[in-house]
Amino acid sequence: MKKRLLAALLAAAMAASLTACGGSTDSNASDSEGFKILISDDTSEGGAMADAAKRYTEETGIPVEIVEVPKDDRDTKLANMIQGKDAPALIRTDIYGAYEDQLMDLSDVISIDEFPESLHEKIQNENGELIALPIDVTVTGMIYNKTAFDEAGVSVPQSEDEIWTWDEFTEAVKKVVANSDCQYGLAFDKTQRRYQVLMYQFGASVVNNDGTAVVANSPESVEALEYFIKLHEDGVMPKSVFLGTEDPSALFKSGQLATVIQGSWKISDYSENISDFEWGVTYMPIGTQRANRLGGNFFCAIKDSGKEEQAKEFLKWFYDYDNFKIYCEKGNYMSGLNNVTPDYSVHPEMYEIFEQELAASGDAGAGDNAWDYADVVGNLLLDDVCAALNGDMTAQEAMDSFAQEVSGEMGIPLAS
């Protein structure tokens, strides 16, 4: 698998770097030398990390270089930087399993208790070392075209007591499409994380809660995929997204979608780029339970980068209450620290609904969230979902295929 090959590449790069340096480096001799942070998506998300780096340099005199690369190129860039003896001190990343062995223990930087308990297992390695520090938490929610709903005379749920079932939601958006300029009722981002939200809402998951068995082909999982296929067959969802290259954000901005299920980070984008209609955030429909797919970014520090102390000093500064709050507010991020609540300058009422979605998620997909199987198996779920959507496999066949693949790659048995 790609992830395993990357891990081997990173290990080889690190070994070569250490050999060339005689097993150590004196790059830390001067704290004024500065260091690098490898990152992706900062420009599109408001430049919050670049702003933090600038403030740190102004306060300390220590230069911080932000190396920003496309997300798909980040891991390869990291391997190349290590191989070239130019390792970054820190990386901001959403997954890190492929290079877990190259990460420093950061337990002496900040207490794990400062972060949500639901993330504790995920951010420690098997030795109990704190190897990843949560930065921002991302949550999935439902964004809707308020103008279209008003034109159609359809009201969205105003409280958690009024949340639609999936069938009620489907009927509502069909009415909106019939009585507005919208062409489709719903779209998801084409990612397996967005699709997992539907899985969890139907009571399904990839692995069980304690991570001891693969349950991806459960009856609930098959039912979720069958419902997803039906939404496409009925024209509620456009096939051009999951079976093509259509961007759901572009569809929503152009007024073609009644609703879109996306992450909390889209609030900033739509606030800046939608002027032709009113839009808002409402509650996602419920299946057998309310559920979400947690995401977000983490800080990791690279072992033997030669900048270990600079990395730790920056992290101590970054996670100071005031500095971290400024970062979250600059990027309109949901906080990864327990005691920091940003004052959002844009649509705070929308973030409140995302916060309610997060609070209502419970332990849905707990095993998946504790161990991000995507680190190991990549986009296999997305591939099998698309195959079923295209008619190449039945929903049952697709989920059986996925479950077998996950079991083989992760070394976890199928549930009996």
mmCIF file of C-alpha atoms in Angstrom, residues 19-293:
data_model
loop_
_atom_site.group_PDB
_atom_site.id
_atom_site.type_symbol
_atom_site.label_atom_id
_atom_site.label_comp_id
_atom_site.label_asym_id
_atom_site.label_seq_id
_atom_site.Cartn_x
_atom_site.Cartn_y
_atom_site.Cartn_z
ATOM 1 C CA THR A 19 24.351 8.376 8.921
ATOM 2 C CA ALA A 20 25.481 11.438 7.017
ATOM 3 C CA CYS A 21 25.527 13.429 10.232
ATOM 4 C CA GLY A 22 27.338 10.804 12.257
ATOM 5 C CA GLY A 23 24.190 10.029 14.251
ATOM 6 C CA SER A 24 23.653 13.573 15.494
ATOM 7 C CA THR A 25 23.506 17.185 14.396
ATOM 8 C CA ASP A 26 24.657 20.476 15.816
ATOM 9 C CA SER A 27 21.915 22.491 14.111
ATOM 10 C CA ASN A 28 20.466 23.342 17.510
ATOM 11 C CA ALA A 29 23.613 25.177 18.559
ATOM 12 C CA SER A 30 21.983 28.532 17.932
ATOM 13 C CA ASP A 31 18.335 29.135 18.771
ATOM 14 C CA SER A 32 18.375 32.126 16.439
ATOM 15 C CA GLU A 33 18.827 29.960 13.344
ATOM 16 C CA GLY A 34 15.110 29.435 12.926
ATOM 17 C CA PHE A 35 13.226 26.409 11.708
ATOM 18 C CA LYS A 36 10.636 25.191 9.205
ATOM 19 C CA ILE A 37 7.006 24.130 9.492
ATOM 20 C CA LEU A 38 5.589 21.939 6.722
ATOM 21 C CA ILE A 39 1.931 22.627 6.081
ATOM 22 C CA SER A 40 -0.833 22.448 3.491
ATOM 23 C CA ASP A 41 -4.016 24.482 2.856
ATOM 24 C CA ASP A 42 -3.014 27.486 4.959
ATOM 25 C CA THR A 43 -3.480 30.017 2.165
ATOM 26 C CA SER A 44 -6.971 28.746 1.364
ATOM 27 C CA GLU A 45 -7.882 28.756 5.073
ATOM 28 C CA GLY A 46 -6.947 32.335 5.809
ATOM 29 C CA GLY A 47 -3.224 32.081 6.459
ATOM 30 C CA ALA A 48 -3.680 31.543 10.192
ATOM 31 C CA MET A 49 -0.489 29.509 10.592
ATOM 32 C CA ALA A 50 1.559 32.013 8.609
ATOM 33 C CA ASP A 51 0.179 34.710 10.884
ATOM 34 C CA ALA A 52 1.167 32.707 13.985
ATOM 35 C CA ALA A 53 4.684 32.212 12.625
ATOM 36 C CA LYS A 54 5.017 35.925 11.936
ATOM 37 C CA ARG A 55 3.878 36.831 15.456
ATOM 38 C CA TYR A 56 6.296 34.314 16.966
ATOM 39 C CA THR A 57 9.201 35.790 15.012
ATOM 40 C CA GLU A 58 8.238 39.315 16.033
ATOM 41 C CA GLU A 59 8.156 38.295 19.705
ATOM 42 C CA THR A 60 11.264 36.095 19.809
ATOM 43 C CA GLY A 61 13.430 37.123 16.884
ATOM 44 C CA ILE A 62 13.562 33.485 15.725
ATOM 45 C CA PRO A 63 12.744 33.069 12.013
ATOM 46 C CA VAL A 64 10.007 30.585 11.146
ATOM 47 C CA GLU A 65 9.658 29.467 7.536
ATOM 48 C CA ILE A 66 6.277 28.098 6.454
ATOM 49 C CA VAL A 67 6.685 25.505 3.713
ATOM 50 C CA GLU A 68 3.254 25.166 2.141
ATOM 51 C CA VAL A 69 2.564 22.365 -0.335
ATOM 52 C CA PRO A 70 -0.620 20.797 -1.739
ATOM 53 C CA LYS A 71 -2.092 18.255 0.660
ATOM 54 C CA ASP A 72 -1.549 15.349 -1.737
ATOM 55 C CA ASP A 73 2.163 16.215 -1.972
ATOM 56 C CA ARG A 74 2.800 16.814 1.734
ATOM 57 C CA ASP A 75 4.068 13.375 2.726
ATOM 58 C CA THR A 76 6.345 13.026 -0.290
ATOM 59 C CA LYS A 77 7.704 16.509 0.398
ATOM 60 C CA LEU A 78 8.426 15.484 3.996
ATOM 61 C CA ALA A 79 10.387 12.413 2.853
ATOM 62 C CA ASN A 80 12.360 14.507 0.359
ATOM 63 C CA MET A 81 13.170 17.162 2.974
ATOM 64 C CA ILE A 82 14.418 14.513 5.398
ATOM 65 C CA GLN A 83 16.468 12.830 2.663
ATOM 66 C CA GLY A 84 17.965 16.220 1.767
ATOM 67 C CA LYS A 85 18.966 16.844 5.410
ATOM 68 C CA ASP A 86 16.506 19.738 5.525
ATOM 69 C CA ALA A 87 13.838 18.211 7.757
ATOM 70 C CA PRO A 88 11.150 20.547 9.080
ATOM 71 C CA ALA A 89 10.986 20.912 12.828
ATOM 72 C CA LEU A 90 7.193 20.619 12.741
ATOM 73 C CA ILE A 91 4.452 19.440 10.427
ATOM 74 C CA ARG A 92 0.776 20.279 10.521
ATOM 75 C CA THR A 93 -1.096 17.234 9.297
ATOM 76 C CA ASP A 94 -4.442 15.460 9.520
ATOM 77 C CA ILE A 95 -3.012 11.914 9.422
ATOM 78 C CA TYR A 96 0.410 10.733 10.532
ATOM 79 C CA GLY A 97 0.352 6.961 10.879
ATOM 80 C CA ALA A 98 2.721 6.465 7.954
ATOM 81 C CA TYR A 99 5.541 8.225 9.800
ATOM 82 C CA GLU A 100 4.628 7.624 13.436
ATOM 83 C CA ASP A 101 8.106 6.229 14.195
ATOM 84 C CA GLN A 102 9.702 9.520 13.125
ATOM 85 C CA LEU A 103 7.716 11.639 15.626
ATOM 86 C CA MET A 104 8.952 13.104 18.914
ATOM 87 C CA ASP A 105 7.311 12.590 22.283
ATOM 88 C CA LEU A 106 5.774 15.961 23.219
ATOM 89 C CA SER A 107 4.577 15.028 26.708
ATOM 90 C CA ASP A 108 6.855 17.660 28.236
ATOM 91 C CA VAL A 109 5.316 20.411 26.095
ATOM 92 C CA ILE A 110 1.695 20.205 27.182
ATOM 93 C CA SER A 111 -0.527 17.846 29.176
ATOM 94 C CA ILE A 112 -2.728 15.482 27.216
ATOM 95 C CA ASP A 113 -5.568 16.521 29.520
ATOM 96 C CA GLU A 114 -5.668 19.880 27.711
ATOM 97 C CA PHE A 115 -7.188 18.096 24.705
ATOM 98 C CA PRO A 116 -10.609 16.408 24.216
ATOM 99 C CA GLU A 117 -10.666 12.980 25.827
ATOM 100 C CA SER A 118 -12.151 11.494 22.655
ATOM 101 C CA LEU A 119 -8.790 12.153 20.947
ATOM 102 C CA HIS A 120 -6.481 10.785 23.660
ATOM 103 C CA GLU A 121 -6.065 7.316 22.207
ATOM 104 C CA LYS A 122 -5.504 8.677 18.735
ATOM 105 C CA ILE A 123 -2.746 11.130 19.684
ATOM 106 C CA GLN A 124 -0.585 8.676 21.649
ATOM 107 C CA ASN A 125 1.525 5.845 20.330
ATOM 108 C CA GLU A 126 1.510 2.336 21.782
ATOM 109 C CA ASN A 127 4.120 3.396 24.338
ATOM 110 C CA GLY A 128 1.875 6.133 25.692
ATOM 111 C CA GLU A 129 3.964 8.931 24.183
ATOM 112 C CA LEU A 130 2.150 12.073 23.092
ATOM 113 C CA ILE A 131 3.160 12.314 19.445
ATOM 114 C CA ALA A 132 0.446 14.542 17.950
ATOM 115 C CA LEU A 133 -1.042 17.723 19.401
ATOM 116 C CA PRO A 134 -4.559 18.625 18.223
ATOM 117 C CA ILE A 135 -4.815 22.067 16.667
ATOM 118 C CA ASP A 136 -8.283 22.449 15.231
ATOM 119 C CA VAL A 137 -11.276 20.133 15.301
ATOM 120 C CA THR A 138 -13.375 19.766 12.177
ATOM 121 C CA VAL A 139 -16.979 18.645 12.253
ATOM 122 C CA THR A 140 -19.399 17.837 9.458
ATOM 123 C CA GLY A 141 -22.730 19.610 9.181
ATOM 124 C CA MET A 142 -25.451 20.649 6.757
ATOM 125 C CA ILE A 143 -25.290 23.959 4.898
ATOM 126 C CA TYR A 144 -28.407 25.028 3.027
ATOM 127 C CA ASN A 145 -29.598 27.571 0.463
ATOM 128 C CA LYS A 146 -31.922 29.688 2.607
ATOM 129 C CA THR A 147 -33.252 31.652 -0.348
ATOM 130 C CA ALA A 148 -34.318 28.472 -2.140
ATOM 131 C CA PHE A 149 -35.952 27.024 0.978
ATOM 132 C CA ASP A 150 -37.865 30.270 1.514
ATOM 133 C CA GLU A 151 -39.025 30.316 -2.118
ATOM 134 C CA ALA A 152 -40.291 26.758 -1.730
ATOM 135 C CA GLY A 153 -41.985 27.489 1.607
ATOM 136 C CA VAL A 154 -39.922 24.851 3.404
ATOM 137 C CA SER A 155 -38.628 25.521 6.918
ATOM 138 C CA VAL A 156 -35.482 23.835 8.214
ATOM 139 C CA PRO A 157 -35.307 22.438 11.767
ATOM 140 C CA GLN A 158 -34.834 25.251 14.267
ATOM 141 C CA SER A 159 -33.733 23.111 17.202
ATOM 142 C CA GLU A 160 -32.423 19.663 17.988
ATOM 143 C CA ASP A 161 -35.982 18.593 18.822
ATOM 144 C CA GLU A 162 -37.048 19.181 15.202
ATOM 145 C CA ILE A 163 -34.320 17.240 13.381
ATOM 146 C CA TRP A 164 -35.519 15.451 10.234
ATOM 147 C CA THR A 165 -35.189 11.757 9.604
ATOM 148 C CA TRP A 166 -33.436 11.005 6.332
ATOM 149 C CA ASP A 167 -36.779 10.243 4.667
ATOM 150 C CA GLU A 168 -38.275 13.526 5.913
ATOM 151 C CA PHE A 169 -35.221 15.409 4.699
ATOM 152 C CA THR A 170 -35.436 13.771 1.265
ATOM 153 C CA GLU A 171 -39.058 14.813 0.833
ATOM 154 C CA ALA A 172 -38.236 18.353 1.958
ATOM 155 C CA VAL A 173 -35.395 18.897 -0.529
ATOM 156 C CA LYS A 174 -37.421 17.376 -3.368
ATOM 157 C CA LYS A 175 -39.993 20.104 -2.696
ATOM 158 C CA VAL A 176 -37.266 22.750 -2.664
ATOM 159 C CA VAL A 177 -35.888 21.586 -6.014
ATOM 160 C CA ALA A 178 -39.385 21.569 -7.527
ATOM 161 C CA ASN A 179 -40.086 25.135 -6.393
ATOM 162 C CA SER A 180 -36.749 26.944 -6.765
ATOM 163 C CA ASP A 181 -33.801 27.298 -9.128
ATOM 164 C CA CYS A 182 -31.907 24.456 -7.429
ATOM 165 C CA GLN A 183 -31.200 21.416 -9.592
ATOM 166 C CA TYR A 184 -30.313 18.990 -6.803
ATOM 167 C CA GLY A 185 -31.308 18.488 -3.210
ATOM 168 C CA LEU A 186 -27.972 17.401 -1.724
ATOM 169 C CA ALA A 187 -24.295 16.747 -2.331
ATOM 170 C CA PHE A 188 -21.423 15.436 -0.219
ATOM 171 C CA ASP A 189 -17.766 16.242 -0.661
ATOM 172 C CA LYS A 190 -16.223 13.305 -2.510
ATOM 173 C CA THR A 191 -14.274 11.942 0.423
ATOM 174 C CA GLN A 192 -14.671 8.786 2.428
ATOM 175 C CA ARG A 193 -14.829 10.871 5.615
ATOM 176 C CA ARG A 194 -17.989 12.603 4.394
ATOM 177 C CA TYR A 195 -19.470 9.259 3.403
ATOM 178 C CA GLN A 196 -18.608 7.818 6.819
ATOM 179 C CA VAL A 197 -20.976 10.337 8.419
ATOM 180 C CA LEU A 198 -23.860 8.583 6.669
ATOM 181 C CA MET A 199 -22.486 5.190 7.745
ATOM 182 C CA TYR A 200 -22.399 6.246 11.379
ATOM 183 C CA GLN A 201 -25.874 7.759 11.224
ATOM 184 C CA PHE A 202 -27.180 4.385 10.047
ATOM 185 C CA GLY A 203 -25.392 2.654 12.949
ATOM 186 C CA ALA A 204 -22.456 1.332 10.912
ATOM 187 C CA SER A 205 -18.678 1.746 11.203
ATOM 188 C CA VAL A 206 -15.483 0.289 9.764
ATOM 189 C CA VAL A 207 -14.202 -1.383 12.936
ATOM 190 C CA ASN A 208 -15.985 -2.014 16.218
ATOM 191 C CA ASN A 209 -15.566 0.365 19.134
ATOM 192 C CA ASP A 210 -12.600 -1.432 20.690
ATOM 193 C CA GLY A 211 -10.874 -1.922 17.341
ATOM 194 C CA THR A 212 -10.775 -5.714 17.520
ATOM 195 C CA ALA A 213 -12.943 -6.629 14.522
ATOM 196 C CA VAL A 214 -13.864 -5.278 11.094
ATOM 197 C CA VAL A 215 -17.613 -4.641 10.853
ATOM 198 C CA ALA A 216 -17.684 -2.645 7.621
ATOM 199 C CA ASN A 217 -20.032 -5.117 5.896
ATOM 200 C CA SER A 218 -22.682 -5.153 8.629
ATOM 201 C CA PRO A 219 -26.363 -4.966 7.630
ATOM 202 C CA GLU A 220 -26.356 -1.331 8.784
ATOM 203 C CA SER A 221 -23.425 -0.542 6.511
ATOM 204 C CA VAL A 222 -25.134 -2.142 3.525
ATOM 205 C CA GLU A 223 -28.345 -0.259 4.295
ATOM 206 C CA ALA A 224 -26.463 3.055 4.368
ATOM 207 C CA LEU A 225 -24.911 2.398 0.963
ATOM 208 C CA GLU A 226 -28.243 1.315 -0.507
ATOM 209 C CA TYR A 227 -29.781 4.564 0.712
ATOM 210 C CA PHE A 228 -26.866 6.545 -0.759
ATOM 211 C CA ILE A 229 -27.359 4.825 -4.119
ATOM 212 C CA LYS A 230 -31.105 5.549 -4.032
ATOM 213 C CA LEU A 231 -30.458 9.259 -3.402
ATOM 214 C CA HIS A 232 -28.480 9.296 -6.648
ATOM 215 C CA GLU A 233 -30.965 7.180 -8.600
ATOM 216 C CA ASP A 234 -33.806 9.485 -7.534
ATOM 217 C CA GLY A 235 -31.883 12.547 -8.673
ATOM 218 C CA VAL A 236 -31.598 14.004 -5.182
ATOM 219 C CA MET A 237 -27.795 13.875 -5.439
ATOM 220 C CA PRO A 238 -25.805 14.585 -8.634
ATOM 221 C CA LYS A 239 -23.803 11.619 -9.922
ATOM 222 C CA SER A 240 -21.252 14.049 -11.322
ATOM 223 C CA VAL A 241 -19.620 14.434 -7.890
ATOM 224 C CA PHE A 242 -18.863 10.860 -6.783
ATOM 225 C CA LEU A 243 -18.692 9.486 -10.331
ATOM 226 C CA GLY A 244 -16.975 12.508 -11.822
ATOM 227 C CA THR A 245 -15.018 15.601 -10.924
ATOM 228 C CA GLU A 246 -17.798 18.069 -10.114
ATOM 229 C CA ASP A 247 -16.978 20.253 -7.109
ATOM 230 C CA PRO A 248 -19.910 20.397 -4.654
ATOM 231 C CA SER A 249 -18.683 23.733 -3.323
ATOM 232 C CA ALA A 250 -18.894 25.219 -6.807
ATOM 233 C CA LEU A 251 -22.367 23.716 -7.242
ATOM 234 C CA PHE A 252 -23.526 25.251 -3.981
ATOM 235 C CA LYS A 253 -22.008 28.667 -4.703
ATOM 236 C CA SER A 254 -23.757 28.746 -8.085
ATOM 237 C CA GLY A 255 -27.140 28.060 -6.462
ATOM 238 C CA GLN A 256 -27.583 24.580 -7.942
ATOM 239 C CA LEU A 257 -27.729 22.748 -4.582
ATOM 240 C CA ALA A 258 -30.406 23.010 -1.930
ATOM 241 C CA THR A 259 -28.068 21.529 0.693
ATOM 242 C CA VAL A 260 -24.502 20.315 1.000
ATOM 243 C CA ILE A 261 -22.923 18.190 3.734
ATOM 244 C CA GLN A 262 -19.461 19.590 4.411
ATOM 245 C CA GLY A 263 -17.092 20.587 7.165
ATOM 246 C CA SER A 264 -17.193 23.577 9.465
ATOM 247 C CA TRP A 265 -14.302 25.189 7.589
ATOM 248 C CA LYS A 266 -16.611 26.040 4.663
ATOM 249 C CA ILE A 267 -18.240 28.860 6.626
ATOM 250 C CA SER A 268 -15.332 31.196 5.869
ATOM 251 C CA ASP A 269 -15.299 30.276 2.185
ATOM 252 C CA TYR A 270 -19.021 30.797 1.670
ATOM 253 C CA SER A 271 -19.052 34.008 3.704
ATOM 254 C CA GLU A 272 -16.524 35.491 1.319
ATOM 255 C CA ASN A 273 -17.751 34.023 -1.949
ATOM 256 C CA ILE A 274 -21.560 33.865 -1.908
ATOM 257 C CA SER A 275 -23.480 37.063 -2.586
ATOM 258 C CA ASP A 276 -26.323 35.974 -4.878
ATOM 259 C CA PHE A 277 -28.433 34.241 -2.233
ATOM 260 C CA GLU A 278 -28.781 33.767 1.504
ATOM 261 C CA TRP A 279 -27.488 30.587 3.082
ATOM 262 C CA GLY A 280 -27.310 29.070 6.524
ATOM 263 C CA VAL A 281 -26.484 26.007 8.631
ATOM 264 C CA THR A 282 -29.013 23.538 9.957
ATOM 265 C CA TYR A 283 -28.940 20.094 11.562
ATOM 266 C CA MET A 284 -28.058 16.970 9.621
ATOM 267 C CA PRO A 285 -30.787 14.331 9.285
ATOM 268 C CA ILE A 286 -30.817 11.426 11.699
ATOM 269 C CA GLY A 287 -30.728 7.731 10.855
ATOM 270 C CA THR A 288 -30.762 5.411 13.816
ATOM 271 C CA GLN A 289 -28.559 7.920 15.645
ATOM 272 C CA ARG A 290 -26.916 11.317 15.338
ATOM 273 C CA ALA A 291 -23.307 10.958 14.347
ATOM 274 C CA ASN A 292 -20.309 12.740 12.911
ATOM 275 C CA ARG A 293 -16.859 12.048 11.521
#
